[in-house]
C-alpha atoms as one frame of an Amber mdcrd trajectory, in Angstrom:
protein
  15.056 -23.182  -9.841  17.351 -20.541  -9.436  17.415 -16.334  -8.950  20.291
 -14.014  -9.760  19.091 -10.970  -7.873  20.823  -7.872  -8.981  22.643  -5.775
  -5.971  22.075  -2.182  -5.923  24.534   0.285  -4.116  25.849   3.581  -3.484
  28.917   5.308  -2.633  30.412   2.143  -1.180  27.273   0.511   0.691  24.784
  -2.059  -0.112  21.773  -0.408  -0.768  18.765  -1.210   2.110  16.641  -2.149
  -1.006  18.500  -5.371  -2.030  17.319  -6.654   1.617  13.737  -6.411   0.744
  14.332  -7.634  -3.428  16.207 -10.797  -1.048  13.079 -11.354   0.267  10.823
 -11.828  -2.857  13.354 -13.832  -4.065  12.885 -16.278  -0.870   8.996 -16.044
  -1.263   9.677 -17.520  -4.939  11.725 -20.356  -3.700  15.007 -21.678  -4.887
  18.601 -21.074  -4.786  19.601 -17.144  -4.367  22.328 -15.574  -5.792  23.246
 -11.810  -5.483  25.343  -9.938  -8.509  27.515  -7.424  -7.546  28.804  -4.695
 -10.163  30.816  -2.314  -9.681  34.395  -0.320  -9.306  35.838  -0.990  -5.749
  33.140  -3.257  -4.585  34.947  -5.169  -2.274  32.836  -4.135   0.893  29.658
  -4.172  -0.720  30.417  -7.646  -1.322  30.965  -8.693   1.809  27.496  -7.063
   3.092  25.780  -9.061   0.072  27.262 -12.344   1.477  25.535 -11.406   5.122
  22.233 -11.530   3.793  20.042 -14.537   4.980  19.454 -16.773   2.210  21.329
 -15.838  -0.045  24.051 -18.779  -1.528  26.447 -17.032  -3.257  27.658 -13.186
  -4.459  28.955 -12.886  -7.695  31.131  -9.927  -8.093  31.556  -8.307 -11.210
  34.739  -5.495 -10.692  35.862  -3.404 -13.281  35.679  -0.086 -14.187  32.864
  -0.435 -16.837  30.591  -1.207 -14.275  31.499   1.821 -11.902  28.659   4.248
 -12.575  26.138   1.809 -13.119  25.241   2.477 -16.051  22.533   0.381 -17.940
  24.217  -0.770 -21.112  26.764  -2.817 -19.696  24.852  -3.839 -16.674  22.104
  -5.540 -18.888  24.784  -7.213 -21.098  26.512  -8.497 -17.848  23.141  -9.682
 -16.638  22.193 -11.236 -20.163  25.561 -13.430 -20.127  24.791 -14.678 -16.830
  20.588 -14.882 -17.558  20.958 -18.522 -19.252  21.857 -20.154 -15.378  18.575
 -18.801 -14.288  14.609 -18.855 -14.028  14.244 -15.142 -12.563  15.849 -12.536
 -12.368  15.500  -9.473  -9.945  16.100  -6.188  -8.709  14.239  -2.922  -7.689
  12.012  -1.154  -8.828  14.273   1.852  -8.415  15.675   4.108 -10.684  18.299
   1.762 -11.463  16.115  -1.365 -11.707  14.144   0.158 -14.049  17.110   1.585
 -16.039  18.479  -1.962 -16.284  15.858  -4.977 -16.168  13.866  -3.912 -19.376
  16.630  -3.894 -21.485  17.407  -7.893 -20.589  14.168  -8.345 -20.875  14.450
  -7.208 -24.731  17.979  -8.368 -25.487  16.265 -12.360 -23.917  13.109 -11.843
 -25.657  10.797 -11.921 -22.732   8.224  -9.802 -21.126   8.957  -7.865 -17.972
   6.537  -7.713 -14.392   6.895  -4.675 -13.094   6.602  -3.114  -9.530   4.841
  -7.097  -8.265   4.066  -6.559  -4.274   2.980 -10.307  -3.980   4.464 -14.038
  -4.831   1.676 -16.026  -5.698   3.378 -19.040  -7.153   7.076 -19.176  -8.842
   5.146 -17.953 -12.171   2.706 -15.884 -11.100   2.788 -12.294  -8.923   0.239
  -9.769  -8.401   1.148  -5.792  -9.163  -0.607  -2.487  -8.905  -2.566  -1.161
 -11.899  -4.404   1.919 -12.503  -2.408   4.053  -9.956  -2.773   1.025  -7.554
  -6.774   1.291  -7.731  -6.463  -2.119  -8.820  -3.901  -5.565  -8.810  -3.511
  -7.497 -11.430  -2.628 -11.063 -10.962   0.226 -12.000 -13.514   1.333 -15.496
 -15.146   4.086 -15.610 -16.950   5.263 -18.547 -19.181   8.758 -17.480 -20.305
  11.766 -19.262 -19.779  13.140 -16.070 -17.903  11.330 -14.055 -15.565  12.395
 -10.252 -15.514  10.947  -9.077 -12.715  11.390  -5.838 -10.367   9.745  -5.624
  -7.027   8.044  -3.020  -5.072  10.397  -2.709  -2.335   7.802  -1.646   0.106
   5.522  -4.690  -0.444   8.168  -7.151   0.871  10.283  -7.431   4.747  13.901
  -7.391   4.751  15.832 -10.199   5.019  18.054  -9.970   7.983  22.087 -10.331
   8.084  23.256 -13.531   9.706  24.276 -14.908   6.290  27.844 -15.920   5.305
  27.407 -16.843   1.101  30.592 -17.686  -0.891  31.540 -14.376  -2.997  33.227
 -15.563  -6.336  34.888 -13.316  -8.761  33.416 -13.058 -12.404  35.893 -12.264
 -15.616  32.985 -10.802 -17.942  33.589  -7.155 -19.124  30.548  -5.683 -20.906
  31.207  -3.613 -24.111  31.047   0.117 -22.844  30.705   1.655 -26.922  26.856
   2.535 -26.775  27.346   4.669 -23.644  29.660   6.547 -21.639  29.547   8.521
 -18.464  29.903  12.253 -18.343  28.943  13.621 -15.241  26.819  13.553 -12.489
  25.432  15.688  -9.930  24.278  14.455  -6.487  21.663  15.986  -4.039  22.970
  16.385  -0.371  21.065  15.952   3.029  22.076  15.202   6.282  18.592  13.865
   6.490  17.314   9.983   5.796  17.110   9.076   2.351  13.634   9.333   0.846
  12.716   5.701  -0.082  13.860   4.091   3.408  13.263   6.787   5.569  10.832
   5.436   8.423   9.245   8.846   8.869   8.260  10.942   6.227   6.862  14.601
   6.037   5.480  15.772   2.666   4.239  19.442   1.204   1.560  20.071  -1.622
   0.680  22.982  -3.362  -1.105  24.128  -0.337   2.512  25.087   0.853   2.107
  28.447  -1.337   5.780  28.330  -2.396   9.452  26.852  -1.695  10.326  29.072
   0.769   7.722  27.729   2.851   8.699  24.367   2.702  11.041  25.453   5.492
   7.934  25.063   7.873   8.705  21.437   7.304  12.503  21.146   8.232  12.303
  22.292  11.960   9.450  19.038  12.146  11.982  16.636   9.858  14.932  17.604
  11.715  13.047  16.740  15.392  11.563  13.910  14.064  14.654  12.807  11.791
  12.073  12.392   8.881  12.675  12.848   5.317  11.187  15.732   3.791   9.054
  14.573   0.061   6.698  16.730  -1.843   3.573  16.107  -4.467   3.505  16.333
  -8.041   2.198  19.789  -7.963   4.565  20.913  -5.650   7.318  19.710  -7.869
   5.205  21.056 -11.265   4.998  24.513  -9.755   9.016  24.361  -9.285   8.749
  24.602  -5.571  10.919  22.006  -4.503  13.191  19.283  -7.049  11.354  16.402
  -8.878  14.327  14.016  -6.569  12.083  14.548  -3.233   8.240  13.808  -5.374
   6.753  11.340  -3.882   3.736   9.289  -5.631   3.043   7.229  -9.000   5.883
   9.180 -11.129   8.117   9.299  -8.006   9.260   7.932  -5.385   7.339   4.768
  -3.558   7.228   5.092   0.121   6.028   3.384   3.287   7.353   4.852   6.038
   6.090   3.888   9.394   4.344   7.312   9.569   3.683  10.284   6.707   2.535
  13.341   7.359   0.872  14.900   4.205   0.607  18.884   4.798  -1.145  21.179
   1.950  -1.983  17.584   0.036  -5.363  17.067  -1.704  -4.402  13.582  -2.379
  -4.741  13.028  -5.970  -4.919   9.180  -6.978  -0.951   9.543  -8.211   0.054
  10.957  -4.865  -1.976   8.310  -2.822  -0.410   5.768  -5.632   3.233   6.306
  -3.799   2.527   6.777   0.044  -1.076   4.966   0.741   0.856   1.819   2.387
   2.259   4.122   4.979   1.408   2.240   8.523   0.100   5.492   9.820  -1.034
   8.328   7.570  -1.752  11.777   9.345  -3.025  14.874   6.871  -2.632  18.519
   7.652  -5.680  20.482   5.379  -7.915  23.547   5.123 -10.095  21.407   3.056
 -12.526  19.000   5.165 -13.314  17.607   1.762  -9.673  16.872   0.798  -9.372
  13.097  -0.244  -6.001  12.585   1.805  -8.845  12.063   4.493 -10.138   9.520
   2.659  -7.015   7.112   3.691  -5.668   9.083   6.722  -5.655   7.567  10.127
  -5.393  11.075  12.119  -6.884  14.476  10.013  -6.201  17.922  10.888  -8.333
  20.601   9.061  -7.160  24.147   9.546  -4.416  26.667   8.189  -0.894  24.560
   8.186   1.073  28.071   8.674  -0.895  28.064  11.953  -0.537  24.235  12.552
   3.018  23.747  11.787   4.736  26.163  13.963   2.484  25.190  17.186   3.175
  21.138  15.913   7.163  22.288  15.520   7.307  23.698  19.209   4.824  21.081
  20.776   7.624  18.503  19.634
């Protein structure tokens, strides 16, 4: 049994992700290897290779491959499928982008988002906004699988896999890259941050959302938001956190102005500690906080931000 387990990264550096996609692949058993494709990807190589583990990196480097895009990254990953029994990567924007289409050009059905190895055929995911898990077997030659990076530890570096050079170049006709446009912050990165701070509507308006950077900046927390926050154009859809957004699991959230709507408590409810600023005792966020506050959060913030 063997896993080709698809490398994301960005700007030069192995994503943190592909640690924790490592370390499904080691609860399925068998012999790991890690595809690298890119432009330049010499580095991010060599940071694959470190990863406990894993045997070998294959490194796919040509320009074709240098913005990711999904076309040739499934064909690449479809001419290398037939070595295989699974194959993985994140459930991420990219790992979504990418794994269903090799799961349509092999002719197999996809798991999506599992959080739990059960056997080498069989994983358990979140339905229903993660009210429920369903416990899935899957029969096909090829399993297509992206993981839940949250559900699964890291592998640690320590690792020193061969890194072999592949020849393949994808046909690039059925897409090509125009442009892109990047969000800066100084602060962590939403999906890996260990400490996150998050506004609802209750925040009133974007402006306000400012009450939340003096806390993220002492804390060095990423700042995320709720789908009504996002809906009512108070902050970007790239800092939403829940169902249609990002999944998080910091080591502690902080949910200020949040009701907690299922889709919300969908992306952040396997936080280790869950605190939740509200004027509503009745709110449901209290249903799966560990520490409430009720009261007014333009009160609470700015005694919180100088108590810090």
């Amino acid at each position: 049994m063997s896993i080709l387990v698809l490398a994301e990264h960005h700007n030069g550096q192995l994503a943190a992700s592909t640690a924790h996609v490592v370390g499904a692949a080691r609860a399925i058993g068998g012999d790991i290897d890690l595809l690298v494709a890119g432009e330049n990807v010499g580095g991010v190589a060599e940071a694959a290779a470190r990863l406990d583990g894993v045997a070998r990196v294959r490194v796919a480097e040509n320009a074709v491959y240098a913005h990711q895009l999904a076309e040739p990254l499934a064909a690449l990953l479809v001419e290398l499928a037939d070595e295989y029994s699974h194959v993985l990567a994140a459930a991420s924007t990219d790992g979504k982008n990418v794994l269903p289409r090799v799961a349509a050009l092999k002719d197999v059905s996809q798991i999506s988002e599992i959080v739990s190895v059960e056997s080498a055929d069989t994983f358990k995911r979140p339905i229903y906004a993660g009210n429920a898990i369903a416990t899935v077997q899957s029969s096909d030659p090829l399993k297509v699988i992206t993981v839940r990076t949250t559900a699964f530890d890291a592998v640690s570096e320590g690792g020193a896999a061969a890194i072999e050079a592949l020849d393949f170049i994808a046909d690039s006709d059925l897409s090509r890259f125009i442009g892109e446009e990047l969000a800066q912050s100084e602060r962590p990165e939403l999906g890996g941050a260990r400490i996150v701070i998050s506004g609802g509507r209750g925040m009133g308006n974007g402006d306000n959302f400012k009450l939340l950077d003096g806390i993220a900046d002492k804390l060095g927390a990423a700042v995320g938001a709720s789908r009504a926050a996002v809906d009512a154009g108070f902050v970007p859809n790239d800092m939403q956190v829940g169902q249609t957004g990002k999944i998080v699991a910091p080591d502690l959230y902080i949910a200020v102005g949040i009701s907690g709507a299922i889709q919300h408590l969908a992306g952040m409810k396997d936080s280790k500690v869950i605190v939740a600023i509200n004027k509503d005792d009745d709110a449901p966020i209290f249903q799966v906080a560990d520490y409430g506050l009720v009261g007014d959060l333009f009160e609470i913030l700015p005694e919180l931000e100088q108590k810090l």
